[in-house]
Short mmCIF file of C-alpha atoms and ligand atoms in Angstrom, two decimals:
data_model
loop_
_atom_site.label_atom_id
_atom_site.label_comp_id
_atom_site.label_asym_id
_atom_site.label_seq_id
_atom_site.Cartn_x
_atom_site.Cartn_y
_atom_site.Cartn_z
CA MET A 1481 -18.69 -23.29 -21.28
CA VAL A 1482 -20.87 -20.76 -19.48
CA ASP A 1483 -20.12 -18.62 -16.42
CA VAL A 1484 -22.71 -16.50 -14.69
CA ILE A 1485 -22.52 -13.13 -12.92
CA LEU A 1486 -25.52 -12.34 -10.76
CA GLY A 1487 -26.63 -10.22 -7.82
CA MET A 1488 -26.87 -11.81 -4.36
CA GLN A 1489 -28.87 -9.07 -2.65
CA TRP A 1490 -31.73 -6.80 -3.78
CA GLY A 1491 -30.06 -5.59 -6.97
CA ASP A 1492 -27.58 -2.79 -7.74
CA GLU A 1493 -24.64 -4.78 -6.39
CA GLY A 1494 -22.40 -3.49 -9.20
CA LYS A 1495 -23.06 -6.25 -11.75
CA GLY A 1496 -22.60 -3.89 -14.71
CA LYS A 1497 -19.10 -2.88 -13.69
CA ILE A 1498 -18.04 -6.46 -12.97
CA VAL A 1499 -19.49 -7.85 -16.23
CA ASP A 1500 -17.72 -5.07 -18.14
CA TYR A 1501 -14.44 -5.95 -16.38
CA PHE A 1502 -14.65 -9.69 -17.05
CA ALA A 1503 -16.10 -9.42 -20.58
CA LYS A 1504 -12.57 -9.34 -22.02
CA ASP A 1505 -12.20 -13.04 -21.12
CA TYR A 1506 -15.38 -14.12 -22.94
CA ASP A 1507 -16.70 -14.31 -26.50
CA VAL A 1508 -20.39 -13.80 -25.73
CA VAL A 1509 -22.15 -11.75 -23.03
CA ALA A 1510 -25.84 -12.59 -22.66
CA ARG A 1511 -28.71 -11.18 -20.60
CA PHE A 1512 -31.11 -13.96 -19.54
CA GLN A 1513 -33.95 -12.22 -17.65
CA GLY A 1514 -35.38 -8.91 -16.53
CA GLY A 1515 -35.85 -5.88 -18.68
CA PRO A 1516 -35.43 -2.11 -18.47
CA ASN A 1517 -36.08 -2.26 -14.70
CA ALA A 1518 -32.34 -3.01 -14.59
CA GLY A 1519 -29.82 -0.19 -14.53
CA HIS A 1520 -26.25 -1.41 -14.93
CA THR A 1521 -23.58 1.26 -14.55
CA LEU A 1522 -20.18 1.11 -16.14
CA TYR A 1523 -17.46 3.55 -17.05
CA VAL A 1524 -15.83 4.00 -20.42
CA GLY A 1525 -12.81 6.09 -19.50
CA ASP A 1526 -14.32 8.73 -17.23
CA LYS A 1527 -17.74 8.63 -18.92
CA LYS A 1528 -20.53 6.98 -16.95
CA ILE A 1529 -23.05 4.87 -18.85
CA VAL A 1530 -26.15 3.15 -17.50
CA LEU A 1531 -27.40 0.18 -19.53
CA HIS A 1532 -30.97 -1.07 -19.13
CA GLN A 1533 -31.44 -3.54 -21.99
CA ILE A 1534 -28.11 -4.06 -23.73
CA PRO A 1535 -25.68 -6.52 -22.08
CA SER A 1536 -22.71 -4.91 -20.32
CA GLY A 1537 -20.17 -6.44 -22.71
CA ILE A 1538 -21.12 -4.03 -25.50
CA PHE A 1539 -18.09 -1.77 -25.08
CA HIS A 1540 -15.69 -4.57 -25.97
CA GLU A 1541 -15.06 -4.76 -29.68
CA GLU A 1542 -15.51 -8.18 -31.25
CA LYS A 1543 -17.66 -9.50 -28.36
CA ILE A 1544 -21.11 -10.80 -29.14
CA ASN A 1545 -23.89 -9.42 -26.93
CA LEU A 1546 -27.11 -11.39 -26.84
CA ILE A 1547 -30.50 -10.42 -25.42
CA GLY A 1548 -31.93 -13.80 -24.46
CA ASN A 1549 -35.46 -15.17 -24.63
CA GLY A 1550 -35.92 -14.77 -20.85
CA VAL A 1551 -35.68 -10.98 -21.13
CA VAL A 1552 -38.67 -8.69 -21.63
CA LEU A 1553 -37.74 -6.02 -24.14
CA ASP A 1554 -38.73 -2.38 -24.31
CA ALA A 1555 -38.00 -1.40 -27.90
CA VAL A 1556 -38.02 2.32 -27.12
CA THR A 1557 -35.38 1.95 -24.40
CA LEU A 1558 -33.33 -0.32 -26.64
CA LYS A 1559 -33.36 2.19 -29.51
CA LYS A 1560 -32.24 5.03 -27.24
CA GLU A 1561 -29.53 2.87 -25.74
CA CYS A 1562 -28.25 1.79 -29.16
CA GLU A 1563 -27.99 5.46 -30.12
CA THR A 1564 -26.07 6.20 -26.91
CA VAL A 1565 -23.52 3.42 -27.36
CA ALA A 1566 -23.12 4.32 -31.04
CA GLY A 1567 -21.96 7.72 -29.79
CA PHE A 1568 -19.03 5.86 -28.20
CA GLY A 1569 -18.16 4.19 -31.48
CA VAL A 1570 -19.91 0.88 -30.69
CA ASP A 1571 -21.07 -1.00 -33.79
CA TYR A 1572 -24.28 -2.40 -32.33
CA LYS A 1573 -25.50 -3.50 -35.74
CA LYS A 1574 -22.63 -5.96 -35.77
CA ASN A 1575 -22.31 -6.98 -32.11
CA LEU A 1576 -25.87 -7.02 -30.77
CA PHE A 1577 -28.16 -10.03 -31.25
CA ILE A 1578 -31.70 -10.55 -30.00
CA SER A 1579 -33.52 -13.82 -29.55
CA GLU A 1580 -36.71 -14.09 -31.59
CA ARG A 1581 -38.37 -15.58 -28.50
CA THR A 1582 -37.79 -12.44 -26.40
CA HIS A 1583 -41.10 -10.96 -25.25
CA LEU A 1584 -42.03 -7.39 -26.08
CA ILE A 1585 -43.12 -4.87 -23.46
CA LEU A 1586 -46.09 -2.98 -24.90
CA PRO A 1587 -47.14 0.59 -24.02
CA THR A 1588 -50.22 -0.81 -22.26
CA HIS A 1589 -47.97 -3.02 -20.09
CA ARG A 1590 -46.47 0.15 -18.66
CA ALA A 1591 -49.94 1.56 -18.04
CA LEU A 1592 -51.01 -1.71 -16.37
CA ASP A 1593 -47.94 -1.57 -14.12
CA LYS A 1594 -48.95 1.92 -13.01
CA ALA A 1595 -52.56 0.87 -12.52
CA SER A 1596 -51.50 -2.11 -10.42
CA GLU A 1597 -49.37 0.03 -8.14
CA LEU A 1598 -52.06 2.72 -7.83
CA SER A 1599 -54.65 0.18 -6.74
CA LYS A 1600 -52.38 -1.41 -4.11
CA GLY A 1601 -52.47 1.37 -1.51
CA VAL A 1602 -49.90 0.80 1.24
CA GLU A 1603 -48.82 -2.59 -0.12
CA LYS A 1604 -47.10 -1.03 -3.15
CA ILE A 1605 -44.18 -3.04 -4.51
CA GLY A 1606 -42.29 0.06 -5.53
CA SER A 1607 -42.08 -1.18 -9.11
CA THR A 1608 -39.89 0.71 -11.56
CA LEU A 1609 -43.12 1.09 -13.62
CA LYS A 1610 -41.41 -0.21 -16.75
CA GLY A 1611 -44.16 -2.74 -17.45
CA ILE A 1612 -42.17 -5.75 -16.24
CA GLY A 1613 -44.89 -7.52 -14.21
CA PRO A 1614 -47.65 -7.19 -16.85
CA ALA A 1615 -45.28 -8.28 -19.67
CA TYR A 1616 -44.30 -11.47 -17.79
CA MET A 1617 -47.96 -12.05 -16.88
CA ASP A 1618 -48.88 -12.05 -20.58
CA LYS A 1619 -45.97 -14.41 -21.27
CA THR A 1620 -47.13 -16.98 -18.72
CA GLY A 1621 -50.73 -16.24 -19.75
CA ARG A 1622 -49.68 -17.33 -23.25
CA ASN A 1623 -51.07 -14.28 -24.93
CA ALA A 1624 -48.24 -11.98 -25.92
CA LEU A 1625 -46.01 -10.69 -28.70
CA ARG A 1626 -42.38 -11.68 -29.17
CA VAL A 1627 -39.57 -10.14 -31.18
CA GLY A 1628 -39.92 -12.86 -33.85
CA ASP A 1629 -43.56 -11.83 -34.37
CA LEU A 1630 -42.33 -8.55 -35.83
CA LEU A 1631 -41.68 -10.41 -39.05
CA ASP A 1632 -45.26 -11.72 -39.15
CA LYS A 1633 -47.77 -9.86 -41.32
CA ASN A 1634 -50.41 -10.25 -38.59
CA PHE A 1635 -48.35 -8.35 -36.01
CA THR A 1636 -50.57 -5.25 -35.97
CA THR A 1637 -53.78 -7.28 -35.70
CA GLN A 1638 -52.31 -9.19 -32.74
CA TYR A 1639 -51.18 -5.93 -31.18
CA ILE A 1640 -54.65 -4.39 -31.45
CA LYS A 1641 -56.25 -7.49 -29.87
CA LEU A 1642 -53.87 -7.29 -26.91
CA ARG A 1643 -54.37 -3.55 -26.58
CA MET A 1644 -58.13 -4.07 -26.37
CA LYS A 1645 -57.70 -6.78 -23.73
CA HIS A 1646 -55.49 -4.43 -21.69
CA GLN A 1647 -57.78 -1.47 -22.25
CA ARG A 1648 -60.61 -3.27 -20.48
CA LEU A 1649 -58.41 -3.53 -17.37
CA LEU A 1650 -57.56 0.16 -17.61
CA ASP A 1651 -61.14 1.46 -17.81
CA ASN A 1652 -60.94 3.12 -14.41
CA PHE A 1653 -57.72 4.97 -15.19
CA ASN A 1654 -57.08 7.99 -17.25
CA PHE A 1655 -54.03 6.83 -19.20
CA ALA A 1656 -55.34 7.20 -22.76
CA GLU A 1657 -53.21 10.20 -23.68
CA GLU A 1658 -50.05 8.71 -22.22
CA ILE A 1659 -50.60 5.42 -24.03
CA THR A 1660 -51.12 7.17 -27.36
CA SER A 1661 -47.89 9.10 -26.99
CA TRP A 1662 -45.96 5.96 -25.90
CA GLU A 1663 -47.44 4.11 -28.87
CA GLU A 1664 -46.02 6.58 -31.33
CA GLU A 1665 -42.50 6.03 -30.00
CA PHE A 1666 -43.14 2.29 -29.74
CA PHE A 1667 -43.98 1.80 -33.41
CA GLU A 1668 -41.03 3.93 -34.45
CA ALA A 1669 -38.78 1.79 -32.25
CA LEU A 1670 -40.20 -1.42 -33.73
CA GLU A 1671 -39.01 -0.30 -37.16
CA PHE A 1672 -35.56 0.16 -35.65
CA LEU A 1673 -35.72 -3.24 -33.94
CA ARG A 1674 -36.64 -4.99 -37.21
CA GLU A 1675 -33.28 -3.91 -38.64
CA LEU A 1676 -31.25 -5.50 -35.83
CA LYS A 1677 -29.93 -9.06 -35.77
CA ILE A 1678 -32.87 -11.19 -34.69
CA VAL A 1679 -31.73 -14.78 -34.19
CA ASN A 1680 -32.83 -18.14 -32.91
CA GLY A 1681 -31.08 -17.56 -29.59
CA GLU A 1682 -30.96 -21.14 -28.35
CA TYR A 1683 -29.24 -22.56 -31.47
CA PHE A 1684 -27.10 -19.45 -31.75
CA ILE A 1685 -25.68 -19.77 -28.23
CA ASN A 1686 -25.39 -23.56 -28.19
CA ASP A 1687 -23.50 -23.47 -31.50
CA LYS A 1688 -21.07 -21.02 -29.94
CA ILE A 1689 -20.65 -23.22 -26.85
CA ASP A 1690 -20.04 -26.28 -29.06
CA ALA A 1691 -17.42 -24.32 -30.98
CA GLY A 1692 -15.55 -23.76 -27.70
CA LYS A 1693 -16.59 -20.12 -27.23
CA ARG A 1694 -16.87 -18.72 -23.73
CA VAL A 1695 -20.23 -17.33 -22.63
CA LEU A 1696 -20.86 -14.95 -19.73
CA ALA A 1697 -24.48 -14.77 -18.59
CA GLU A 1698 -25.35 -11.42 -16.99
CA GLY A 1699 -28.05 -11.38 -14.34
CA ALA A 1700 -30.29 -8.44 -13.59
CA GLN A 1701 -31.83 -7.55 -10.21
CA GLY A 1702 -30.71 -9.83 -7.37
CA SER A 1703 -31.49 -13.15 -5.68
CA MET A 1704 -33.69 -11.55 -3.01
CA LEU A 1705 -35.86 -10.13 -5.82
CA ASP A 1706 -36.33 -13.53 -7.49
CA VAL A 1707 -40.02 -14.23 -8.12
CA ASP A 1708 -39.82 -17.64 -6.39
CA PHE A 1709 -37.13 -17.18 -3.74
CA GLY A 1710 -37.12 -13.46 -3.03
CA THR A 1711 -39.12 -11.52 -0.47
CA PHE A 1712 -42.41 -12.24 -2.25
CA PRO A 1713 -44.59 -10.32 -3.08
CA PHE A 1714 -41.96 -7.54 -2.97
CA VAL A 1715 -39.98 -9.02 -5.84
CA THR A 1716 -39.60 -8.67 -9.58
CA SER A 1717 -41.36 -11.01 -12.02
CA SER A 1718 -38.50 -13.18 -13.26
CA ASN A 1719 -36.11 -15.84 -11.99
CA THR A 1720 -33.00 -13.86 -11.24
CA ILE A 1721 -31.07 -16.88 -9.94
CA SER A 1722 -28.66 -19.11 -11.85
CA GLY A 1723 -31.54 -21.47 -12.77
CA GLY A 1724 -32.89 -18.59 -14.86
CA VAL A 1725 -29.84 -18.91 -17.14
CA CYS A 1726 -31.07 -22.30 -18.42
CA SER A 1727 -34.61 -21.17 -19.20
CA GLY A 1728 -33.61 -17.64 -20.19
CA LEU A 1729 -31.05 -18.65 -22.81
CA GLY A 1730 -31.78 -22.29 -23.62
CA ILE A 1731 -28.59 -23.56 -22.00
CA ALA A 1732 -28.36 -26.95 -20.26
CA PRO A 1733 -27.38 -26.85 -16.55
CA GLN A 1734 -24.22 -28.92 -16.98
CA LYS A 1735 -22.80 -26.23 -19.29
CA ILE A 1736 -22.64 -23.77 -16.37
CA LYS A 1737 -19.29 -23.63 -14.61
CA GLU A 1738 -18.58 -20.62 -12.42
CA VAL A 1739 -21.40 -18.77 -10.69
CA ILE A 1740 -19.97 -15.43 -9.64
CA GLY A 1741 -22.11 -13.80 -6.97
CA ILE A 1742 -21.87 -10.04 -6.49
CA THR A 1743 -22.50 -8.43 -3.13
CA LYS A 1744 -21.88 -4.98 -1.81
CA ALA A 1745 -19.75 -4.70 1.34
CA TYR A 1746 -23.01 -3.50 2.91
CA CYS A 1747 -26.56 -3.80 1.61
CA THR A 1748 -29.13 -1.71 -0.24
CA ARG A 1749 -32.68 -2.04 -1.45
CA VAL A 1750 -34.75 0.26 -3.64
CA GLY A 1751 -38.52 -0.05 -3.50
CA SER A 1752 -40.64 -1.53 -0.72
CA GLY A 1753 -40.43 -4.80 1.15
CA PRO A 1754 -38.56 -6.39 4.05
CA PHE A 1755 -34.96 -5.43 4.70
CA PRO A 1756 -33.96 -6.69 8.16
CA THR A 1757 -30.57 -4.95 8.36
CA GLU A 1758 -31.84 -1.56 7.15
CA LEU A 1759 -30.36 1.47 8.94
CA THR A 1760 -32.78 4.35 9.07
CA GLU A 1761 -30.61 6.73 11.10
CA THR A 1762 -27.20 8.36 10.66
CA THR A 1763 -25.22 5.33 9.44
CA GLY A 1764 -27.88 4.66 6.78
CA ASP A 1765 -27.64 8.28 5.62
CA TYR A 1766 -23.85 8.03 5.66
CA LEU A 1767 -23.89 4.95 3.41
CA ARG A 1768 -26.41 6.55 1.03
CA ASN A 1769 -24.44 9.78 0.71
CA THR A 1770 -20.97 8.25 0.58
CA GLY A 1771 -22.07 5.42 -1.73
CA ASN A 1772 -24.25 7.72 -3.83
CA GLU A 1773 -27.05 5.24 -3.35
CA PHE A 1774 -29.72 6.54 -5.70
CA GLY A 1775 -31.43 4.23 -8.20
CA SER A 1776 -29.75 3.96 -11.63
CA THR A 1777 -33.13 3.52 -13.31
CA THR A 1778 -35.52 5.66 -11.28
CA GLY A 1779 -33.24 7.97 -9.26
CA ARG A 1780 -35.03 6.96 -6.04
CA PRO A 1781 -32.93 6.99 -2.83
CA ARG A 1782 -31.85 3.44 -1.98
CA ARG A 1783 -32.45 2.13 1.51
CA CYS A 1784 -29.11 1.20 3.11
CA GLY A 1785 -28.03 -1.20 5.83
CA TRP A 1786 -25.43 -3.68 7.06
CA ILE A 1787 -24.40 -6.73 5.10
CA ASP A 1788 -26.79 -9.63 5.73
CA LEU A 1789 -25.10 -13.05 5.82
CA VAL A 1790 -28.41 -14.90 6.28
CA ALA A 1791 -29.49 -13.55 2.88
CA LEU A 1792 -26.06 -14.09 1.32
CA HIS A 1793 -25.93 -17.68 2.58
CA PHE A 1794 -29.37 -18.26 1.05
CA ALA A 1795 -28.14 -16.76 -2.24
CA CYS A 1796 -25.11 -19.08 -2.18
CA ILE A 1797 -27.39 -22.12 -1.82
CA ILE A 1798 -30.02 -21.30 -4.42
CA ASN A 1799 -27.51 -20.15 -7.03
CA GLY A 1800 -24.63 -22.53 -6.38
CA VAL A 1801 -22.32 -19.53 -6.06
CA THR A 1802 -18.69 -20.64 -6.58
CA GLN A 1803 -17.00 -17.29 -5.95
CA ILE A 1804 -17.91 -13.88 -4.64
CA VAL A 1805 -17.01 -10.37 -5.77
CA MET A 1806 -17.46 -7.77 -3.03
CA THR A 1807 -18.11 -4.26 -4.36
CA LYS A 1808 -18.10 -0.79 -2.82
CA ALA A 1809 -15.71 -1.76 -0.02
CA ASP A 1810 -14.35 1.81 -0.26
CA ILE A 1811 -17.68 3.16 1.01
CA LEU A 1812 -16.95 1.63 4.43
CA ASP A 1813 -13.56 3.42 4.68
CA GLY A 1814 -14.74 6.08 7.15
CA LEU A 1815 -16.65 3.88 9.61
CA ASP A 1816 -15.27 3.10 13.09
CA GLU A 1817 -17.31 -0.05 13.45
CA LEU A 1818 -18.84 -2.48 10.95
CA ASN A 1819 -21.70 -4.82 11.70
CA VAL A 1820 -22.38 -8.14 10.02
CA CYS A 1821 -25.75 -9.84 10.46
CA ASN A 1822 -25.20 -13.57 11.04
CA SER A 1823 -28.65 -14.66 12.20
CA TYR A 1824 -32.21 -13.44 12.66
CA SER A 1825 -34.23 -13.47 15.84
CA VAL A 1826 -37.86 -14.16 14.92
CA ASN A 1827 -40.34 -14.10 17.81
CA GLY A 1828 -37.44 -14.67 20.18
CA GLU A 1829 -36.11 -17.67 18.24
CA GLU A 1830 -32.81 -17.50 16.46
CA THR A 1831 -32.59 -18.74 12.89
CA GLY A 1832 -30.05 -18.77 10.10
CA ASN A 1833 -32.73 -19.37 7.47
CA ILE A 1834 -34.78 -16.96 5.39
CA PRO A 1835 -38.34 -17.23 6.72
CA PHE A 1836 -41.55 -17.38 4.65
CA ARG A 1837 -43.28 -13.97 4.29
CA MET A 1838 -40.54 -11.93 5.94
CA ASP A 1839 -42.77 -8.88 5.59
CA ARG A 1840 -45.22 -10.27 8.13
CA LEU A 1841 -42.62 -11.05 10.79
CA ASN A 1842 -40.75 -8.98 13.27
CA ILE A 1843 -37.18 -9.87 12.41
CA VAL A 1844 -34.40 -8.64 14.68
CA PRO A 1845 -31.00 -9.02 13.03
CA GLN A 1846 -28.23 -10.39 15.24
CA TYR A 1847 -24.88 -8.74 14.64
CA LYS A 1848 -21.22 -9.43 15.05
CA SER A 1849 -19.14 -6.25 15.24
CA PHE A 1850 -15.86 -5.58 13.50
CA GLU A 1851 -13.40 -2.76 13.79
CA GLY A 1852 -13.48 -0.47 10.73
CA TRP A 1853 -10.30 -0.06 8.70
CA LYS A 1854 -10.39 3.75 8.68
CA THR A 1855 -8.08 3.87 5.68
CA ALA A 1856 -8.71 5.10 2.14
CA ILE A 1857 -8.50 1.88 0.08
CA THR A 1858 -9.30 3.22 -3.38
CA ASN A 1859 -5.68 3.39 -4.44
CA ILE A 1860 -4.58 0.13 -2.87
CA ALA A 1861 -3.87 -2.31 -5.69
CA THR A 1862 -3.18 -5.62 -3.90
CA PHE A 1863 -4.97 -7.58 -1.20
CA THR A 1864 -1.70 -7.96 0.72
CA ALA A 1865 -1.55 -4.19 1.08
CA MET A 1866 -5.16 -3.95 2.33
CA PRO A 1867 -5.68 -3.03 6.02
CA ALA A 1868 -5.67 -5.91 8.53
CA GLN A 1869 -9.24 -5.05 9.66
CA MET A 1870 -10.49 -5.64 6.12
CA LYS A 1871 -8.73 -8.98 5.96
CA THR A 1872 -10.48 -9.99 9.20
CA TYR A 1873 -13.85 -8.92 7.74
CA ILE A 1874 -13.28 -10.92 4.53
CA GLU A 1875 -12.02 -13.97 6.40
CA TYR A 1876 -15.19 -13.99 8.51
CA LEU A 1877 -17.35 -13.86 5.36
CA ASN A 1878 -15.36 -16.67 3.72
CA ASN A 1879 -15.71 -18.93 6.74
CA PHE A 1880 -19.37 -18.17 7.25
CA LEU A 1881 -20.45 -18.57 3.62
CA LYS A 1882 -17.95 -21.29 2.70
CA VAL A 1883 -17.58 -19.57 -0.65
CA PRO A 1884 -14.49 -17.43 -1.20
CA VAL A 1885 -14.47 -13.70 -1.85
CA LYS A 1886 -12.19 -13.63 -4.89
CA TYR A 1887 -12.23 -9.93 -5.76
CA ILE A 1888 -12.79 -6.69 -3.91
CA SER A 1889 -13.99 -3.65 -5.83
CA ASN A 1890 -12.64 -0.38 -4.42
CA GLY A 1891 -14.05 2.19 -6.82
CA PRO A 1892 -16.48 2.52 -9.73
CA GLY A 1893 -13.82 2.47 -12.48
CA ARG A 1894 -13.34 -0.56 -14.72
CA GLU A 1895 -9.89 -1.40 -13.37
CA GLN A 1896 -10.65 -0.74 -9.69
CA LEU A 1897 -10.73 -4.37 -8.71
CA VAL A 1898 -8.34 -6.14 -6.34
CA LYS A 1899 -7.76 -9.89 -6.53
CA VAL A 1900 -7.86 -11.61 -3.14
P1 LIG B 2088 -25.95 -3.03 -10.98
O1 LIG B 2088 -27.39 -2.78 -11.24
O2 LIG B 2088 -25.72 -4.25 -10.16
O3 LIG B 2088 -25.12 -3.03 -12.24
O4 LIG B 2088 -25.44 -1.81 -10.09
P2 LIG B 2088 -25.77 -0.26 -10.34
O5 LIG B 2088 -25.02 0.21 -11.52
O6 LIG B 2088 -27.24 -0.01 -10.34
O7 LIG B 2088 -25.24 0.40 -9.00
C1 LIG B 2088 -23.92 0.25 -8.58
C2 LIG B 2088 -23.32 1.66 -8.39
O8 LIG B 2088 -22.11 1.55 -7.67
C3 LIG B 2088 -22.94 2.31 -9.70
O9 LIG B 2088 -23.11 3.70 -9.56
C4 LIG B 2088 -21.45 1.96 -9.87
O10 LIG B 2088 -20.75 2.92 -10.64
C5 LIG B 2088 -21.00 2.02 -8.43
N1 LIG B 2088 -19.90 1.10 -8.08
C6 LIG B 2088 -19.70 -0.18 -8.47
N2 LIG B 2088 -18.64 -0.72 -7.82
C7 LIG B 2088 -18.17 0.25 -7.01
C8 LIG B 2088 -17.12 0.30 -6.05
O11 LIG B 2088 -16.40 -0.66 -5.80
N3 LIG B 2088 -16.94 1.48 -5.38
C9 LIG B 2088 -17.72 2.57 -5.62
N4 LIG B 2088 -17.47 3.68 -4.92
N5 LIG B 2088 -18.74 2.55 -6.50
C10 LIG B 2088 -18.95 1.41 -7.18
P1 LIG B 2089 -30.54 -4.07 -11.37
O1 LIG B 2089 -30.39 -5.05 -12.48
C1 LIG B 2089 -32.71 -2.80 -7.82
C2 LIG B 2089 -37.02 -3.60 -7.73
C3 LIG B 2089 -37.96 -2.41 -7.78
C4 LIG B 2089 -39.13 -2.95 -7.00
C5 LIG B 2089 -39.16 -4.42 -7.41
C6 LIG B 2089 -40.12 -4.74 -8.55
O2 LIG B 2089 -30.11 -2.68 -11.71
O3 LIG B 2089 -29.92 -4.58 -10.12
P2 LIG B 2089 -40.22 -4.22 -11.15
O4 LIG B 2089 -39.98 -2.96 -11.92
O5 LIG B 2089 -39.32 -5.32 -11.51
O6 LIG B 2089 -41.65 -4.62 -11.16
O7 LIG B 2089 -39.92 -3.83 -9.62
O8 LIG B 2089 -37.84 -4.74 -7.83
N1 LIG B 2089 -36.04 -3.67 -8.84
C7 LIG B 2089 -34.73 -3.39 -8.71
N2 LIG B 2089 -34.04 -2.97 -7.63
N3 LIG B 2089 -32.08 -3.08 -8.98
C8 LIG B 2089 -32.75 -3.54 -10.05
O9 LIG B 2089 -32.13 -3.96 -11.16
C9 LIG B 2089 -34.15 -3.68 -9.96
N4 LIG B 2089 -35.12 -4.08 -10.81
C10 LIG B 2089 -36.26 -4.08 -10.11
O10 LIG B 2089 -37.40 -1.28 -7.18
O11 LIG B 2089 -38.86 -2.91 -5.63
MG1 LIG B 2090 -28.81 -1.28 -10.98
#
């Protein structure tokens, strides 16, 4: 049996915290897509940790954490992260497994990512520059290196061939020095990677499922950044939606049971691209400062705005979301009025659907207003004790989306989660 936790917006919904909370109920936690562009924050006691490559179940003893074939892996980031978690007493050599089919991000992929952004001018994606796009391009281009290739004696020859291919695309850029220094770290990290548990991920996970083990698939990014369904071209390069679990782990669709969608009580986006409910004035600044909305991977300020039910409804459909966890509700505590976008006006026509090429349209979000709760909710432990205004807000979401909000997160700590 497999459950999924994934983001319903543009990433950073709080997936790391929620995966860490629910991991206790599972035997395996598995990442199925994305790479070190992800930054998943969780707390161990009062210590904050941001994970980029390792699944967020790693702090639970006796839980298996699997990096699936759908992920693109930066060995240098992984090595650093393993060292960090080891400092907390985590035995990663025992609990961390990596699929041999997982693709490697090469130093030249990072350089190509930079080159691509530099040549785009005003149309920049706002990539995290971790080499994600180029690594997935080589995967679908069928000319790439995977973790299993590390055990092949021809690995270095293959690497040099790829490097030369990439070099030709980098002729107009002056990245040689950077690449050489990245390469040094890269080869050191590969030695480290070779010593980890490299497995045939698809048999590994299906054997566990057949043995009655419970698997939690952890999404990275969010549905609106999905390469097919997101705000293309301002998206990432993988399928972030629940369908990505099947191809990213080798799991059949009928094995998936719960799809737990995570949304903030408002909305954020880091990087460029359309964001209809963005607030560029005081309320946006208020959300950013109160919610400490700065990227976990790049430190960039996140753009902030009201919750967008058109986007959330879309995410419910394409993922088959069965329940919702709403995070960062406490950030709305101080606001007199809350807005909820329930349709878009596009060229004077109202629609409840996500349009094609949102970036080329003038979208005016239509709002319904709610009274703010004006109460500090961080220490409220039950939904019954939550303010009436919040209950009204949640009830509206439930009715609109026809998927229930099952938990409300009211603080960053592991246990700060209220069952509805
Ligand atoms: P992820 O990428 O989806 O895992 O999310 P990030 O870790 O990038 O960003 C979420 C941020 O919000 C992190 O700094 C979390 O510690 C924090 N966070 C998560 N849930 C809550 C919450 O309910 N309240 C508050 N105040 N912070 C939260
Ligand atoms: P988590 O898992 C928020 C954004 C980037 C950029 C676009 C493409 O922490 O939610 P990429 O590096 O993938 O080529 O960047 O996607 N992006 C994220 N935004 N959270 C993330 O991950 C993101 N991963 C990528 O900012 O706009
Ligand atoms: Mg994040």
